[in-house]
């Protein structure tokens, strides 16, 4: 049934794409002023571009991205199994009583993220174009980036796989764009295909094609030079994005459940329009809290980048190639004390969404330590994305918020069960994601696709919008 839905979505977009009609869609956003040259480019009709060729390239990008992301996720699972099963077994067998002691056991577990960081440092050292953007990286650079992400995530460092998946999609799109020769609309076609590739990365990373489409429209196609806040997108962008997202998701679906992300659909306690008047203010408060959590993460990342650079307190002491390993050792030490802060897939997130995350104090501790571990990973040069940490932070903050709010409402004589922990965890996960990426619709659609539960959509959209607004008002866009 799901496969039929995806194919239907692609078919509708292709039909709309080839049907004569207006060539442009305008999306209103609040962005700075653009230049006269950009207006001159937009005045040029895009209709002359080989639109069916764009669609064909977008299909290739979708299939190739889905294949690359599948291989990427399987590689992470393989490294995780090797590190936490084979490596631990061999070390504890060889170490004897020393490795089995509390201090020795802690050191062994902490060494796993450090070894992953050591691999990242080595890859950075031997790859000259490691940090180049996808548009002009080499095949060796792209492969090295992906391998570094596998080393980072397979050993448990506190980042996520979806960011590298988006980069893989953008890299594939850049290769597809490189086949264009002599077309005067080449720059516009490249922009369309880049958005399609990034959308395919999100679709494949989360098994969520509709969220991938929204991501392309909200994030990838964002023009920070727009004159009046308008994004002017050719119709080709919408169709190409839909086709690439759907095909990428279909490829991942064929690979089996081991590479697909599914979150539980918890009992939301009967959210209804009748009760929403009472619940909505609390969900708006949750959105404000999640916006503050996102700001804390962004500020922590900024501080971490300063500390870990060559003139910083840590970077001036630790050589560049060893910084990822040093950060991995820090993550390992935090993981010994608080294992959920490490990346272990989405098991911890699933448990939180099912109200198994612990009390409010424990959840807030998770939130604080996750911010520290994630910010350190970004600052030290480990490779991964912020999607998974954002979802984790939102879920922990949302669960703690629900527990505290329920206690407060009980004090004033209101039924404490009308605001459930699973509902707030789901809404919180989407809200922090929306605030970090400044994409509330993408976050709302993502959680809807992953849980397949319509009941929470209205409070989710409201909370995500408030969270994104908090970040927007503080002038710290992604």
Coordinates of C-alpha atoms in Angstrom, one line a residue:
X1 CA 0.0 0.0 0.0
X2 CA 2.8 2.4 0.8
X3 CA 4.6 1.7 -2.4
X4 CA 1.4 2.4 -4.4
X5 CA 1.0 5.7 -2.6
X6 CA 4.5 6.7 -3.4
X7 CA 4.1 5.8 -7.1
X8 CA 0.8 7.7 -7.2
X9 CA 2.5 10.8 -5.8
X10 CA 5.2 10.6 -8.4
X11 CA 2.6 10.1 -11.2
X12 CA 0.6 13.1 -10.1
X13 CA 3.7 15.3 -10.1
X14 CA 4.8 14.1 -13.5
X15 CA 1.3 14.8 -14.9
X16 CA 1.3 18.3 -13.5
X17 CA 4.8 18.8 -14.8
X18 CA 4.0 18.0 -18.4
X19 CA 0.6 19.7 -18.5
X20 CA 0.8 23.3 -19.9
X21 CA 0.3 26.0 -17.4
X22 CA 2.1 28.7 -15.4
X23 CA 5.8 28.1 -15.2
X24 CA 6.5 29.6 -11.8
X25 CA 5.4 29.2 -8.2
X26 CA 6.0 32.0 -5.7
X27 CA 6.6 31.3 -2.0
X28 CA 6.6 34.1 0.4
X29 CA 9.3 34.1 3.1
X30 CA 11.1 36.8 5.0
X31 CA 14.5 37.1 3.4
X32 CA 17.0 40.0 2.7
X33 CA 17.1 42.0 -0.6
X34 CA 18.4 40.5 -3.8
X35 CA 20.4 42.1 -6.6
X36 CA 19.5 43.4 -10.0
X37 CA 21.4 40.5 -11.6
X38 CA 19.2 38.0 -9.8
X39 CA 16.1 39.8 -11.1
X40 CA 17.4 39.7 -14.6
X41 CA 17.9 35.9 -14.3
X42 CA 14.4 35.5 -13.0
X43 CA 13.1 37.5 -15.9
X44 CA 14.4 34.9 -18.3
X45 CA 11.8 32.3 -19.1
X46 CA 12.7 28.9 -17.8
X47 CA 10.4 27.2 -20.3
X48 CA 13.2 26.9 -22.9
X49 CA 15.1 24.6 -20.6
X50 CA 14.9 20.9 -21.5
X51 CA 12.3 20.1 -18.8
X52 CA 11.9 16.4 -19.5
X53 CA 15.7 16.1 -19.4
X54 CA 15.6 17.6 -15.9
X55 CA 12.9 15.1 -14.9
X56 CA 15.0 12.2 -16.2
X57 CA 18.1 13.4 -14.4
X58 CA 16.0 13.9 -11.2
X59 CA 14.9 10.2 -11.5
X60 CA 18.5 9.1 -11.8
X61 CA 19.4 11.3 -8.8
X62 CA 16.7 9.7 -6.7
X63 CA 17.6 6.1 -7.5
X64 CA 21.3 6.8 -7.1
X65 CA 20.8 8.6 -3.8
X66 CA 18.6 5.9 -2.4
X67 CA 21.2 3.3 -3.3
X68 CA 24.1 5.4 -1.8
X69 CA 22.1 6.1 1.4
X70 CA 21.2 2.4 1.7
X71 CA 24.9 1.4 1.5
X72 CA 25.8 4.2 3.9
X73 CA 23.3 3.0 6.6
X74 CA 24.3 -0.7 6.1
X75 CA 27.9 0.4 6.6
X76 CA 27.1 2.2 9.9
X77 CA 25.3 -0.9 11.1
X78 CA 28.3 -3.1 10.2
X79 CA 30.7 -0.8 12.0
X80 CA 28.4 -0.6 15.0
X81 CA 28.2 -4.4 15.2
X82 CA 32.0 -4.8 14.8
X83 CA 32.7 -2.1 17.4
X84 CA 30.2 -3.1 20.1
X85 CA 30.3 -6.8 19.6
X86 CA 33.4 -8.2 18.1
X87 CA 35.8 -5.5 19.4
X88 CA 34.4 -5.6 22.9
X89 CA 34.5 -9.4 23.0
X90 CA 38.1 -9.6 21.9
X91 CA 39.3 -6.8 24.3
X92 CA 37.5 -8.3 27.3
X93 CA 38.8 -11.8 26.4
X94 CA 42.4 -10.5 26.1
X95 CA 42.3 -8.1 29.0
X96 CA 41.2 -10.5 31.6
X97 CA 40.6 -9.1 35.1
X98 CA 42.0 -5.7 34.2
X99 CA 39.5 -5.1 31.4
X100 CA 36.7 -6.5 33.6
X101 CA 37.4 -4.1 36.4
X102 CA 35.0 -1.1 36.6
X103 CA 37.8 1.4 35.5
X104 CA 39.0 -1.0 32.8
X105 CA 35.5 -1.6 31.5
X106 CA 34.8 2.1 31.4
X107 CA 38.0 2.8 29.5
X108 CA 37.2 0.0 27.0
X109 CA 33.8 1.4 26.3
X110 CA 35.1 5.0 26.1
X111 CA 37.7 3.9 23.6
X112 CA 35.2 3.0 20.9
X113 CA 34.1 6.6 20.0
X114 CA 37.7 7.6 20.3
X115 CA 38.8 5.0 17.7
X116 CA 36.0 6.3 15.4
X117 CA 37.4 9.8 15.8
X118 CA 40.9 8.6 15.1
X119 CA 39.6 7.2 11.8
X120 CA 38.0 10.6 11.0
X121 CA 41.2 12.4 11.7
X122 CA 43.2 10.0 9.4
X123 CA 40.7 10.5 6.6
X124 CA 40.9 14.3 7.0
X125 CA 44.7 14.1 6.8
X126 CA 44.9 12.0 3.6
X127 CA 42.0 13.8 1.7
X128 CA 43.0 17.3 0.5
X129 CA 39.4 18.2 -0.6
X130 CA 37.7 16.7 2.5
X131 CA 35.8 19.9 3.4
X132 CA 34.8 21.0 -0.1
X133 CA 31.1 21.5 -0.8
X134 CA 29.3 18.8 -2.8
X135 CA 29.2 21.0 -5.9
X136 CA 33.0 20.9 -6.5
X137 CA 34.3 17.9 -4.5
X138 CA 36.0 14.9 -6.2
X139 CA 34.9 11.3 -6.0
X140 CA 37.7 10.6 -3.5
X141 CA 36.5 13.6 -1.4
X142 CA 32.9 12.4 -1.4
X143 CA 33.9 8.8 -0.5
X144 CA 36.2 10.0 2.3
X145 CA 33.4 12.2 3.7
X146 CA 31.0 9.2 3.7
X147 CA 33.6 6.9 5.3
X148 CA 34.2 9.5 8.0
X149 CA 30.5 9.7 8.7
X150 CA 30.4 5.9 9.0
X151 CA 33.3 6.0 11.4
X152 CA 31.7 8.7 13.4
X153 CA 28.3 7.2 13.7
X154 CA 29.2 3.5 13.8
X155 CA 31.2 4.1 16.9
X156 CA 28.5 6.1 18.7
X157 CA 29.6 9.7 18.4
X158 CA 26.8 12.1 19.0
X159 CA 25.6 13.2 15.5
X160 CA 23.2 11.7 13.0
X161 CA 23.2 10.0 9.6
X162 CA 20.6 12.1 7.8
X163 CA 22.9 15.1 7.4
X164 CA 25.5 13.0 5.5
X165 CA 22.6 11.5 3.5
X166 CA 21.6 14.9 2.4
X167 CA 25.2 15.6 1.4
X168 CA 25.3 12.3 -0.6
X169 CA 22.1 13.5 -2.5
X170 CA 23.7 16.8 -3.2
X171 CA 26.9 15.2 -4.4
X172 CA 25.0 12.8 -6.7
X173 CA 23.0 15.8 -8.1
X174 CA 26.3 17.7 -8.7
X175 CA 27.5 14.7 -10.8
X176 CA 24.2 14.6 -12.7
X177 CA 24.4 18.4 -13.3
X178 CA 28.0 17.9 -14.6
X179 CA 26.6 16.1 -17.6
X180 CA 25.0 19.3 -18.9
X181 CA 27.0 20.9 -21.7
X182 CA 26.4 24.3 -23.3
X183 CA 23.0 25.0 -21.9
X184 CA 22.4 28.7 -21.1
X185 CA 20.1 27.7 -18.3
X186 CA 22.7 25.4 -16.7
X187 CA 22.9 27.3 -13.5
X188 CA 19.2 27.1 -12.9
X189 CA 19.1 23.4 -13.8
X190 CA 21.9 22.7 -11.4
X191 CA 19.9 24.5 -8.6
X192 CA 16.8 22.4 -9.4
X193 CA 18.8 19.2 -9.3
X194 CA 20.6 20.1 -6.1
X195 CA 17.3 20.6 -4.4
X196 CA 16.1 17.3 -5.8
X197 CA 19.2 15.5 -4.5
X198 CA 18.9 17.0 -1.1
X199 CA 15.2 16.1 -1.0
X200 CA 16.2 12.5 -2.0
X201 CA 18.7 12.4 0.8
X202 CA 16.0 13.3 3.4
X203 CA 13.5 10.9 1.8
X204 CA 16.0 8.1 1.9
X205 CA 17.4 9.0 5.3
X206 CA 14.1 9.0 7.0
X207 CA 12.0 6.9 4.6
X208 CA 9.8 10.0 4.4
X209 CA 9.4 11.3 0.8
X210 CA 6.9 14.0 1.5
X211 CA 9.2 15.5 4.2
X212 CA 11.9 15.4 1.6
X213 CA 9.8 17.5 -0.8
X214 CA 9.1 20.1 2.0
X215 CA 12.7 20.2 2.9
X216 CA 13.7 21.1 -0.6
X217 CA 11.1 23.8 -0.8
X218 CA 11.8 25.2 2.7
X219 CA 15.5 24.8 3.0
X220 CA 17.3 23.8 -0.2
X221 CA 15.6 26.3 -2.4
X222 CA 16.0 29.1 0.2
X223 CA 17.4 32.3 -1.4
X224 CA 18.9 34.6 1.1
X225 CA 19.1 37.4 -1.5
X226 CA 15.4 37.5 -2.2
X227 CA 14.1 41.1 -2.7
X228 CA 10.7 40.9 -1.1
X229 CA 10.9 37.6 0.6
X230 CA 9.7 35.7 -2.5
X231 CA 11.2 32.4 -3.6
X232 CA 10.6 32.1 -7.3
X233 CA 10.8 28.4 -8.3
X234 CA 10.3 26.9 -11.7
X235 CA 7.7 24.2 -11.9
X236 CA 10.5 21.9 -12.8
X237 CA 11.8 22.2 -9.2
X238 CA 8.6 20.8 -7.7
X239 CA 8.2 17.9 -10.1
X240 CA 11.9 17.0 -10.0
X241 CA 11.9 17.1 -6.2
X242 CA 8.9 14.9 -6.0
X243 CA 10.2 12.3 -8.4
X244 CA 13.6 12.1 -6.8
X245 CA 12.2 11.9 -3.3
X246 CA 9.7 9.1 -4.2
X247 CA 12.3 7.0 -6.0
X248 CA 14.8 7.4 -3.2
X249 CA 12.3 6.2 -0.7
X250 CA 11.3 3.3 -2.9
X251 CA 14.9 2.2 -3.2
X252 CA 15.3 2.3 0.6
X253 CA 12.0 0.4 1.1
X254 CA 13.3 -2.4 -1.2
X255 CA 16.4 -2.7 1.0
X256 CA 14.3 -3.9 4.0
X257 CA 13.5 -2.7 7.5
X258 CA 17.1 -2.6 8.6
X259 CA 17.7 0.8 6.9
X260 CA 14.2 2.2 7.3
X261 CA 13.3 4.5 10.2
X262 CA 10.0 4.0 11.9
X263 CA 8.9 5.7 15.1
X264 CA 6.0 4.3 17.2
X265 CA 2.6 5.8 17.1
X266 CA 1.9 6.4 20.8
X267 CA -1.4 6.9 22.6
X268 CA -1.8 10.6 22.5
X269 CA -4.6 10.6 25.1
X270 CA -7.3 11.4 22.7
X271 CA -6.3 14.8 21.3
X272 CA -9.4 16.4 19.7
X273 CA -10.5 19.7 18.5
X274 CA -12.8 20.1 21.5
X275 CA -9.9 19.7 24.0
X276 CA -7.5 21.6 21.8
X277 CA -8.6 25.0 23.4
X278 CA -7.2 23.8 26.7
X279 CA -4.2 22.0 25.4
X280 CA -3.0 24.5 22.7
X281 CA -1.6 27.1 25.1
X282 CA 0.5 24.4 26.7
X283 CA 1.7 23.2 23.3
X284 CA 2.6 26.7 22.4
X285 CA 4.6 26.9 25.6
X286 CA 6.3 23.7 24.6
X287 CA 7.2 25.3 21.3
X288 CA 8.8 28.2 23.1
X289 CA 10.8 25.8 25.3
X290 CA 12.0 23.9 22.2
X291 CA 13.1 27.1 20.5
X292 CA 15.2 27.9 23.6
X293 CA 16.7 24.3 23.4
X294 CA 17.6 24.9 19.7
X295 CA 19.2 28.2 20.6
X296 CA 21.2 26.5 23.4
X297 CA 22.4 23.9 20.9
X298 CA 23.4 26.6 18.3
X299 CA 25.2 28.7 20.9
X300 CA 27.0 25.6 22.2
X301 CA 28.1 24.7 18.7
X302 CA 29.4 28.3 18.1
X303 CA 31.3 28.1 21.4
X304 CA 32.6 24.7 20.6
X305 CA 34.0 25.7 17.2
X306 CA 35.9 28.5 18.9
X307 CA 37.3 26.2 21.6
X308 CA 38.4 23.5 19.1
X309 CA 39.9 25.8 16.4
X310 CA 43.6 26.2 16.2
X311 CA 43.6 29.3 18.4
X312 CA 41.1 27.9 20.9
X313 CA 41.6 26.6 24.4
X314 CA 41.6 22.9 23.2
X315 CA 42.6 23.3 19.6
X316 CA 45.8 25.2 20.4
X317 CA 46.9 22.1 22.5
X318 CA 45.5 19.2 20.5
X319 CA 46.8 18.7 16.9
X320 CA 44.1 19.0 14.2
X321 CA 44.3 15.4 13.1
X322 CA 43.8 14.2 16.7
X323 CA 40.9 16.5 17.6
X324 CA 38.2 14.1 16.4
X325 CA 39.8 11.3 18.5
X326 CA 40.0 13.6 21.6
X327 CA 36.3 14.5 21.1
X328 CA 35.5 10.8 20.7
X329 CA 37.2 10.1 24.0
X330 CA 35.0 12.8 25.6
X331 CA 31.9 11.3 24.1
X332 CA 32.9 7.9 25.3
X333 CA 33.4 9.2 28.8
X334 CA 29.9 10.8 28.7
X335 CA 28.5 7.6 27.3
X336 CA 29.9 5.5 30.2
X337 CA 28.0 7.8 32.5
X338 CA 24.9 8.3 30.4
X339 CA 24.7 5.9 27.5
X340 CA 21.7 7.5 25.7
X341 CA 23.7 10.5 24.7
X342 CA 25.6 8.3 22.2
X343 CA 24.2 7.6 18.8
X344 CA 22.8 4.1 18.8
X345 CA 20.2 4.4 16.1
X346 CA 16.8 5.6 17.3
X347 CA 16.3 3.1 20.2
X348 CA 16.4 5.8 22.9
X349 CA 14.1 8.1 20.9
X350 CA 11.6 5.2 20.5
X351 CA 11.7 4.5 24.2
X352 CA 11.1 8.1 25.1
X353 CA 8.2 8.3 22.7
X354 CA 6.7 5.3 24.5
X355 CA 7.1 7.1 27.9
X356 CA 10.0 5.0 29.0
X357 CA 12.7 7.7 29.2
X358 CA 12.7 8.2 33.0
X359 CA 11.7 11.1 35.2
X360 CA 11.9 14.8 34.4
X361 CA 15.3 15.2 36.1
X362 CA 16.8 12.3 34.1
X363 CA 15.4 13.6 30.8
X364 CA 16.8 17.1 31.4
X365 CA 20.2 15.6 32.2
X366 CA 20.0 13.7 28.9
X367 CA 19.2 17.1 27.2
X368 CA 22.1 18.9 28.7
X369 CA 24.7 16.1 28.0
X370 CA 23.4 15.6 24.5
X371 CA 23.9 19.3 23.8
X372 CA 27.5 19.1 25.1
X373 CA 28.3 16.0 23.2
X374 CA 26.8 17.2 19.9
X375 CA 28.4 20.6 20.1
X376 CA 31.8 19.1 20.8
X377 CA 31.4 16.7 17.9
X378 CA 30.7 19.5 15.4
X379 CA 33.5 21.7 16.8
X380 CA 36.1 18.9 16.7
X381 CA 35.4 18.0 13.1
X382 CA 33.5 14.8 13.4
X383 CA 31.2 14.1 10.5
X384 CA 27.4 13.8 10.8
X385 CA 24.2 15.8 10.9
X386 CA 22.0 17.5 13.4
X387 CA 18.7 15.9 12.4
X388 CA 19.0 13.0 14.9
X389 CA 20.3 15.1 17.8
X390 CA 17.5 17.6 17.2
X391 CA 14.9 14.9 17.4
X392 CA 16.5 13.5 20.6
X393 CA 16.7 16.9 22.3
X394 CA 13.1 17.7 21.4
X395 CA 11.8 14.4 22.7
X396 CA 13.7 14.6 26.0
X397 CA 12.7 18.2 26.6
X398 CA 9.1 17.5 25.6
X399 CA 8.8 14.5 27.9
X400 CA 10.2 16.5 30.8
X401 CA 7.8 19.4 30.0
X402 CA 4.8 17.0 30.0
X403 CA 5.7 15.6 33.4
X404 CA 6.2 19.0 35.0
X405 CA 3.1 20.5 33.3
X406 CA 1.0 17.6 34.5
X407 CA 2.2 18.1 38.1
X408 CA 1.4 21.8 37.9
X409 CA -2.1 21.3 36.4
X410 CA -2.9 18.8 39.0
X411 CA -2.2 21.4 41.7
X412 CA -4.8 23.7 40.2
X413 CA -7.4 21.0 40.0
X414 CA -7.1 20.1 36.3
X415 CA -6.9 16.5 35.1
X416 CA -3.2 15.8 34.7
X417 CA -3.7 13.1 32.1
X418 CA -4.9 15.3 29.3
X419 CA -1.4 16.3 28.3
X420 CA 0.4 13.0 27.7
X421 CA 4.2 12.4 27.7
X422 CA 4.2 10.6 24.3
X423 CA 2.4 13.5 22.7
X424 CA 4.7 16.1 24.1
X425 CA 7.8 14.0 23.2
X426 CA 6.6 13.8 19.6
X427 CA 5.7 17.5 19.4
X428 CA 8.9 18.4 21.0
X429 CA 11.0 16.3 18.6
X430 CA 9.4 18.1 15.6
X431 CA 9.7 21.5 17.3
X432 CA 13.4 21.4 18.0
X433 CA 14.0 20.1 14.5
X434 CA 11.9 23.0 13.1
X435 CA 13.8 25.5 15.1
X436 CA 17.3 24.2 14.2
X437 CA 16.6 24.1 10.5
X438 CA 14.1 26.9 10.4
X439 CA 11.7 24.6 8.6
X440 CA 8.4 24.0 10.6
X441 CA 6.5 22.4 7.8
X442 CA 9.3 19.9 7.0
X443 CA 9.4 18.9 10.7
X444 CA 5.7 18.6 11.0
X445 CA 5.4 16.4 7.9
X446 CA 8.4 14.3 8.9
X447 CA 7.0 13.4 12.3
X448 CA 3.6 12.7 10.7
X449 CA 5.2 10.4 8.1
X450 CA 7.3 8.6 10.7
X451 CA 4.4 8.0 13.2
X452 CA 1.5 7.9 10.7
X453 CA -0.7 9.5 13.3
X454 CA -2.9 12.4 12.3
X455 CA -4.1 13.2 15.9
X456 CA -1.0 15.2 16.8
X457 CA -0.7 17.2 13.6
X458 CA -2.5 20.4 14.7
X459 CA -0.6 20.9 18.0
X460 CA 2.6 19.8 16.3
X461 CA 2.4 22.5 13.6
X462 CA 1.6 25.2 16.2
X463 CA 4.4 24.2 18.4
X464 CA 6.9 23.9 15.6
X465 CA 6.0 27.3 14.3
X466 CA 6.5 28.9 17.7
X467 CA 9.9 27.1 18.1
X468 CA 11.1 28.4 14.7
X469 CA 9.8 31.9 15.5
X470 CA 11.9 31.9 18.7
X471 CA 15.0 31.2 16.8
X472 CA 14.0 33.7 14.1
X473 CA 13.5 36.5 16.6
X474 CA 16.9 35.8 18.1
X475 CA 18.5 36.3 14.7
X476 CA 20.2 33.0 14.5
X477 CA 19.1 31.2 11.3
X478 CA 20.6 27.9 10.3

